[in-house]
Each structure stands twice: as C-alpha cells, then as structure tokens.
Amino acid sequence: EPEVTQTPSHQVTQMGQEVILRCVPISNHLYFYWYRQILGQKVEFLVSFYNNEISEKSEIFDDQFSVERPDGSNFTLKIRSTKLEDSAMYFCASRLLGTRGTGELFFGEGSRLTVL
Amino acid sequence: QKEVEQNSGPLSVPEGAIASLNCTYSDRVSQSFFWYRQYSGKSPELIMSIYSNGDKEDGRFTAQLNKASQYVSLLIRDSQPSDSATYLCAVNKRVNTGFQKLVFGTGTRLLVSP
C-alpha cells in the first residue's frame, strides 16, 4: 500500500541551527501538508502546498519556516534558526486531488525534532 | 469557541463493549469529516471519513454525522484492548483561498480494559 515516508525519524539539534525535514508523499497525490504536534497537545496545521506554491499557512508558519518541492518526489520543511519551542513531532501528509483539497489526508510516520 | 471540540477523556470501556466518541465543530459550511486513531508516539491513522448526514459503517466502526447539530460521532463495537488509543476528530475547513485545510480536535483517549 502506498505510504508517505519521512526522514529523519528523530533529529536533535542545537538552538539556532537550521533543520531540514524531508518527506516523500504518495506518488499520485497533488496536495501536500506539514503538521506538527507538540508533546501532549493537538495536531496543528502548519502549511499546505499545491501546484508548486503555498496555498495556505498558519500563524505558526513564520519567516523561519519554508517549504520546497525540489524535484518530482520530495517535499521539504526547513526551519532556519530553531528555537526551543520548535521541539515537536512534525508530520507530512498528502492528499489525492479533490475539489479544492477535499478528500482523505494520509500521514507519514513523523519526524521528531528536539531542540536543545 | 474551538473549531473542533472533543472530550479529552479518558473514556474507559470493558472489552466487548461499545465505545462512543463525540465531536462538535464550529464551521457550519464544513463538508467533510474524519476520524483518525493515534497511538502514543505514532502518526494519525485514518479510520473513517464521512461526508453526508447519517451513518456510515465500516467493520466494527460506525461514523455518524449531523450537520444541523454540527456533531460527528464514532462508535466502536466489540471494543478490543488494541483499540486503546487517542481518537482524533478532524474537519475540513474552507479557507480564504478556496482551498481546505484539516483542523483537528484535541482527541479523546480511549482505554479498553480486558
């Protein structure tokens, strides 16, 4: 069964360092997302991406964050200068084409980011 | 008012019983609704989607939707200890761009005792 894959599964970094989280969405999906979940809290929307551009972003997704689809398969989330409060599980998700992004969302296993 | 509200639980049921999980949402124009299961430290796993008023059954799971009351529920029949997890209600919310994003509730923790 097709799945969303994410790397790394766990990354530990020092505050102020840049981090890149990588995702390979399901191959025929056209909508891509990043969500995050701080330990013990709810899953929060960060950003959605369609047709090689951001379609929506939350207030969490400030100038320190960026997303990119550098080739036909990878979808990356970059955090330029990490802060302690960026420590969380980051989930990539993808969705098959639907009317304006409707349809089921499938999640990767997540990348746990720990900022020291 | 929270966009998606769930009781955090825990909801404790004995093995073999029916577990009933509830969710309310605030955006009246939402059209699609989902239940995800999340085990501790794992990613959300899609269990059910529902788009129309009424019931939708899939194996031991039944999703119920009432758009007039802005209410979604999930019933788990013959609950098993392996069903012990956090159940996330998620609602598609239309945004200004015309696209939709999935908004999650905080989840209800279900404990099924043998």
Short mmCIF file of C-alpha atoms in Angstrom, two decimals:
data_model
loop_
_atom_site.label_atom_id
_atom_site.label_comp_id
_atom_site.label_asym_id
_atom_site.label_seq_id
_atom_site.Cartn_x
_atom_site.Cartn_y
_atom_site.Cartn_z
CA GLU A 1 0.00 0.00 0.00
CA PRO A 2 1.42 3.43 -0.92
CA GLU A 3 2.58 5.48 2.02
CA VAL A 4 4.07 8.82 2.93
CA THR A 5 7.67 8.46 4.07
CA GLN A 6 9.59 10.90 6.25
CA THR A 7 13.23 11.33 7.20
CA PRO A 8 14.81 11.60 9.65
CA SER A 9 12.67 9.84 12.24
CA HIS A 10 14.40 11.79 15.01
CA GLN A 11 16.70 14.80 14.89
CA VAL A 12 18.40 16.51 17.79
CA THR A 13 19.76 19.98 17.14
CA GLN A 14 21.13 22.98 18.96
CA MET A 15 19.06 26.15 19.24
CA GLY A 16 19.77 28.46 16.32
CA GLN A 17 20.70 25.70 13.90
CA GLU A 18 18.95 25.05 10.60
CA VAL A 19 16.95 21.88 10.18
CA ILE A 20 15.52 20.28 7.06
CA LEU A 21 12.83 17.63 7.36
CA ARG A 22 12.15 15.53 4.31
CA CYS A 23 9.05 13.82 3.01
CA VAL A 24 8.14 11.70 0.04
CA PRO A 25 4.37 11.98 -0.48
CA ILE A 26 2.26 9.29 -2.11
CA SER A 27 3.17 9.39 -5.78
CA ASN A 28 -0.15 10.36 -7.39
CA HIS A 29 -1.11 12.87 -4.69
CA LEU A 30 -1.12 16.55 -5.52
CA TYR A 31 -1.72 18.31 -2.21
CA PHE A 32 0.99 18.30 0.45
CA TYR A 33 0.93 19.40 4.04
CA TRP A 34 3.04 19.81 7.13
CA TYR A 35 1.50 19.49 10.56
CA ARG A 36 3.17 19.48 13.94
CA GLN A 37 2.28 18.09 17.33
CA ILE A 38 3.94 19.34 20.46
CA LEU A 39 4.08 16.60 23.10
CA GLY A 40 0.71 16.21 24.76
CA GLN A 41 -1.00 18.72 22.50
CA LYS A 42 -3.16 18.55 19.41
CA VAL A 43 -2.10 18.14 15.81
CA GLU A 44 -1.68 21.64 14.36
CA PHE A 45 -1.72 22.73 10.74
CA LEU A 46 1.42 24.49 9.51
CA VAL A 47 1.22 24.79 5.74
CA SER A 48 -0.36 23.38 2.62
CA PHE A 49 1.25 23.22 -0.81
CA TYR A 50 -0.31 22.75 -4.21
CA ASN A 51 0.89 23.31 -7.75
CA ASN A 52 4.36 24.29 -6.51
CA GLU A 53 3.22 27.03 -4.22
CA ILE A 54 1.90 27.55 -0.72
CA SER A 55 -1.90 27.52 -0.73
CA GLU A 56 -2.37 28.23 2.97
CA LYS A 57 -0.21 28.74 6.04
CA SER A 58 -0.92 29.16 9.72
CA GLU A 59 0.33 31.88 12.04
CA ILE A 60 2.86 29.36 13.35
CA PHE A 61 4.48 29.24 9.90
CA ASP A 62 6.50 32.44 10.21
CA ASP A 63 9.57 33.61 8.30
CA GLN A 64 11.71 30.96 9.99
CA PHE A 65 9.84 28.25 8.11
CA SER A 66 9.90 27.42 4.43
CA VAL A 67 8.76 24.56 2.23
CA GLU A 68 10.04 23.34 -1.06
CA ARG A 69 9.39 20.65 -3.61
CA PRO A 70 12.85 20.49 -5.18
CA ASP A 71 12.07 17.60 -7.52
CA GLY A 72 9.14 15.44 -8.50
CA SER A 73 9.12 13.38 -5.34
CA ASN A 74 10.49 15.20 -2.29
CA PHE A 75 8.72 17.78 -0.15
CA THR A 76 10.82 19.52 2.48
CA LEU A 77 10.25 21.69 5.53
CA LYS A 78 13.12 23.95 6.56
CA ILE A 79 13.43 25.72 9.86
CA ARG A 80 16.14 28.35 9.51
CA SER A 81 17.02 29.07 13.12
CA THR A 82 15.46 26.62 15.52
CA LYS A 83 14.04 27.66 18.87
CA LEU A 84 13.34 25.53 21.92
CA GLU A 85 9.61 25.79 21.23
CA ASP A 86 10.09 24.18 17.81
CA SER A 87 10.58 20.85 19.58
CA ALA A 88 7.71 18.71 18.34
CA MET A 89 6.73 15.85 16.08
CA TYR A 90 6.41 17.07 12.51
CA PHE A 91 4.06 15.17 10.25
CA CYS A 92 4.00 15.33 6.49
CA ALA A 93 0.73 14.46 4.80
CA SER A 94 -0.60 14.19 1.29
CA ARG A 95 -3.97 14.09 -0.38
CA LEU A 96 -5.20 12.92 -3.74
CA LEU A 97 -6.67 15.57 -5.99
CA GLY A 98 -10.12 16.55 -4.84
CA THR A 99 -12.32 19.57 -5.19
CA ARG A 100 -10.25 22.36 -3.69
CA GLY A 101 -8.34 19.97 -1.47
CA THR A 102 -11.12 17.79 -0.15
CA GLY A 103 -10.56 14.11 0.32
CA GLU A 104 -8.68 11.95 2.75
CA LEU A 105 -5.35 13.01 4.19
CA PHE A 106 -2.65 10.41 4.73
CA PHE A 107 0.15 10.99 7.19
CA GLY A 108 3.76 9.92 7.33
CA GLU A 109 5.26 8.41 10.48
CA GLY A 110 6.61 11.75 11.58
CA SER A 111 9.97 13.35 12.33
CA ARG A 112 10.63 14.08 15.97
CA LEU A 113 12.63 17.30 16.38
CA THR A 114 14.35 18.00 19.67
CA VAL A 115 15.93 21.44 20.08
CA LEU A 116 18.44 21.78 22.92
CA GLN B 1 -15.37 28.57 20.55
CA LYS B 2 -12.88 25.93 19.46
CA GLU B 3 -13.04 24.89 15.83
CA VAL B 4 -13.25 21.20 16.74
CA GLU B 5 -14.12 20.11 20.26
CA GLN B 6 -13.70 16.72 21.84
CA ASN B 7 -13.79 15.46 25.40
CA SER B 8 -10.20 14.57 26.26
CA GLY B 9 -11.24 11.57 28.35
CA PRO B 10 -10.07 9.05 29.18
CA LEU B 11 -13.10 7.05 28.15
CA SER B 12 -12.85 3.66 29.80
CA VAL B 13 -14.85 0.71 28.49
CA PRO B 14 -14.60 -3.04 29.11
CA GLU B 15 -13.59 -5.37 26.32
CA GLY B 16 -16.55 -6.23 24.11
CA ALA B 17 -18.50 -3.07 24.91
CA ILE B 18 -19.43 -0.23 22.55
CA ALA B 19 -17.27 2.86 22.77
CA SER B 20 -18.91 6.13 21.78
CA LEU B 21 -16.74 9.09 20.86
CA ASN B 22 -18.16 12.52 20.17
CA CYS B 23 -17.07 15.68 18.42
CA THR B 24 -18.59 19.08 17.66
CA TYR B 25 -17.37 21.63 15.16
CA SER B 26 -17.94 25.33 14.69
CA ASP B 27 -17.69 25.93 10.92
CA ARG B 28 -21.19 25.38 9.61
CA VAL B 29 -20.03 25.12 5.99
CA SER B 30 -17.64 22.21 6.62
CA GLN B 31 -18.38 19.35 4.24
CA SER B 32 -16.03 16.53 5.12
CA PHE B 33 -15.24 14.88 8.42
CA PHE B 34 -12.71 12.31 9.50
CA TRP B 35 -11.79 10.12 12.42
CA TYR B 36 -8.15 9.27 12.98
CA ARG B 37 -6.62 6.92 15.51
CA GLN B 38 -3.29 7.83 17.09
CA TYR B 39 -1.26 5.51 19.23
CA SER B 40 1.21 7.12 21.60
CA GLY B 41 4.24 8.43 19.72
CA LYS B 42 2.79 7.46 16.34
CA SER B 43 1.18 9.33 13.48
CA PRO B 44 -2.56 9.74 12.94
CA GLU B 45 -4.08 6.82 11.06
CA LEU B 46 -7.29 7.36 9.10
CA ILE B 47 -10.18 5.20 10.28
CA MET B 48 -13.28 6.72 8.73
CA SER B 49 -14.40 9.56 6.54
CA ILE B 50 -17.97 10.82 6.31
CA TYR B 51 -19.44 13.45 4.04
CA SER B 52 -23.24 13.08 4.29
CA ASN B 53 -25.70 13.20 7.14
CA GLY B 54 -26.46 9.83 8.68
CA ASP B 55 -24.45 6.75 9.48
CA LYS B 56 -21.53 5.14 7.71
CA GLU B 57 -20.39 1.69 8.77
CA ASP B 58 -17.02 0.01 8.20
CA GLY B 59 -16.48 -3.20 10.10
CA ARG B 60 -16.67 -2.51 13.82
CA PHE B 61 -16.68 1.25 13.24
CA THR B 62 -19.69 3.48 12.58
CA ALA B 63 -19.37 7.19 11.95
CA GLN B 64 -22.42 9.39 12.44
CA LEU B 65 -22.85 12.92 11.11
CA ASN B 66 -25.48 15.52 11.92
CA LYS B 67 -24.69 18.74 10.09
CA ALA B 68 -27.65 20.61 11.57
CA SER B 69 -26.28 19.99 15.06
CA GLN B 70 -22.65 20.25 13.89
CA TYR B 71 -21.94 16.93 15.50
CA VAL B 72 -19.88 13.92 14.49
CA SER B 73 -19.52 10.69 16.40
CA LEU B 74 -17.67 7.40 16.16
CA LEU B 75 -18.97 4.15 17.56
CA ILE B 76 -16.64 1.22 18.07
CA ARG B 77 -18.45 -2.07 18.55
CA ASP B 78 -16.93 -5.07 20.32
CA SER B 79 -14.09 -2.90 21.66
CA GLN B 80 -10.72 -4.62 21.96
CA PRO B 81 -7.72 -3.71 24.12
CA SER B 82 -5.88 -2.96 20.86
CA ASP B 83 -8.40 -0.16 20.26
CA SER B 84 -6.88 1.72 23.20
CA ALA B 85 -5.56 4.90 21.63
CA THR B 86 -6.39 8.56 21.16
CA TYR B 87 -9.13 9.20 18.61
CA LEU B 88 -8.87 12.44 16.70
CA CYS B 89 -11.82 14.14 15.09
CA ALA B 90 -10.84 16.22 12.07
CA VAL B 91 -12.91 18.62 9.99
CA ASN B 92 -12.14 20.17 6.65
CA LYS B 93 -12.27 23.95 6.95
CA ARG B 94 -12.57 26.15 3.90
CA VAL B 95 -10.03 28.95 3.85
CA ASN B 96 -9.99 32.27 2.03
CA THR B 97 -8.01 30.89 -0.89
CA GLY B 98 -10.80 28.45 -1.63
CA PHE B 99 -8.72 25.51 -0.53
CA GLN B 100 -9.48 23.46 2.53
CA LYS B 101 -7.32 22.51 5.46
CA LEU B 102 -7.88 19.78 8.00
CA VAL B 103 -8.41 21.00 11.56
CA PHE B 104 -8.05 18.55 14.42
CA GLY B 105 -9.62 18.30 17.80
CA THR B 106 -7.51 17.56 20.85
CA GLY B 107 -8.55 13.92 20.74
CA THR B 108 -10.31 11.55 23.12
CA ARG B 109 -8.23 8.93 24.86
CA LEU B 110 -9.93 5.53 24.84
CA LEU B 111 -8.95 2.79 27.28
CA VAL B 112 -10.34 -0.70 26.71
CA SER B 113 -9.79 -2.99 29.66
CA PRO B 114 -9.55 -6.80 29.20
#
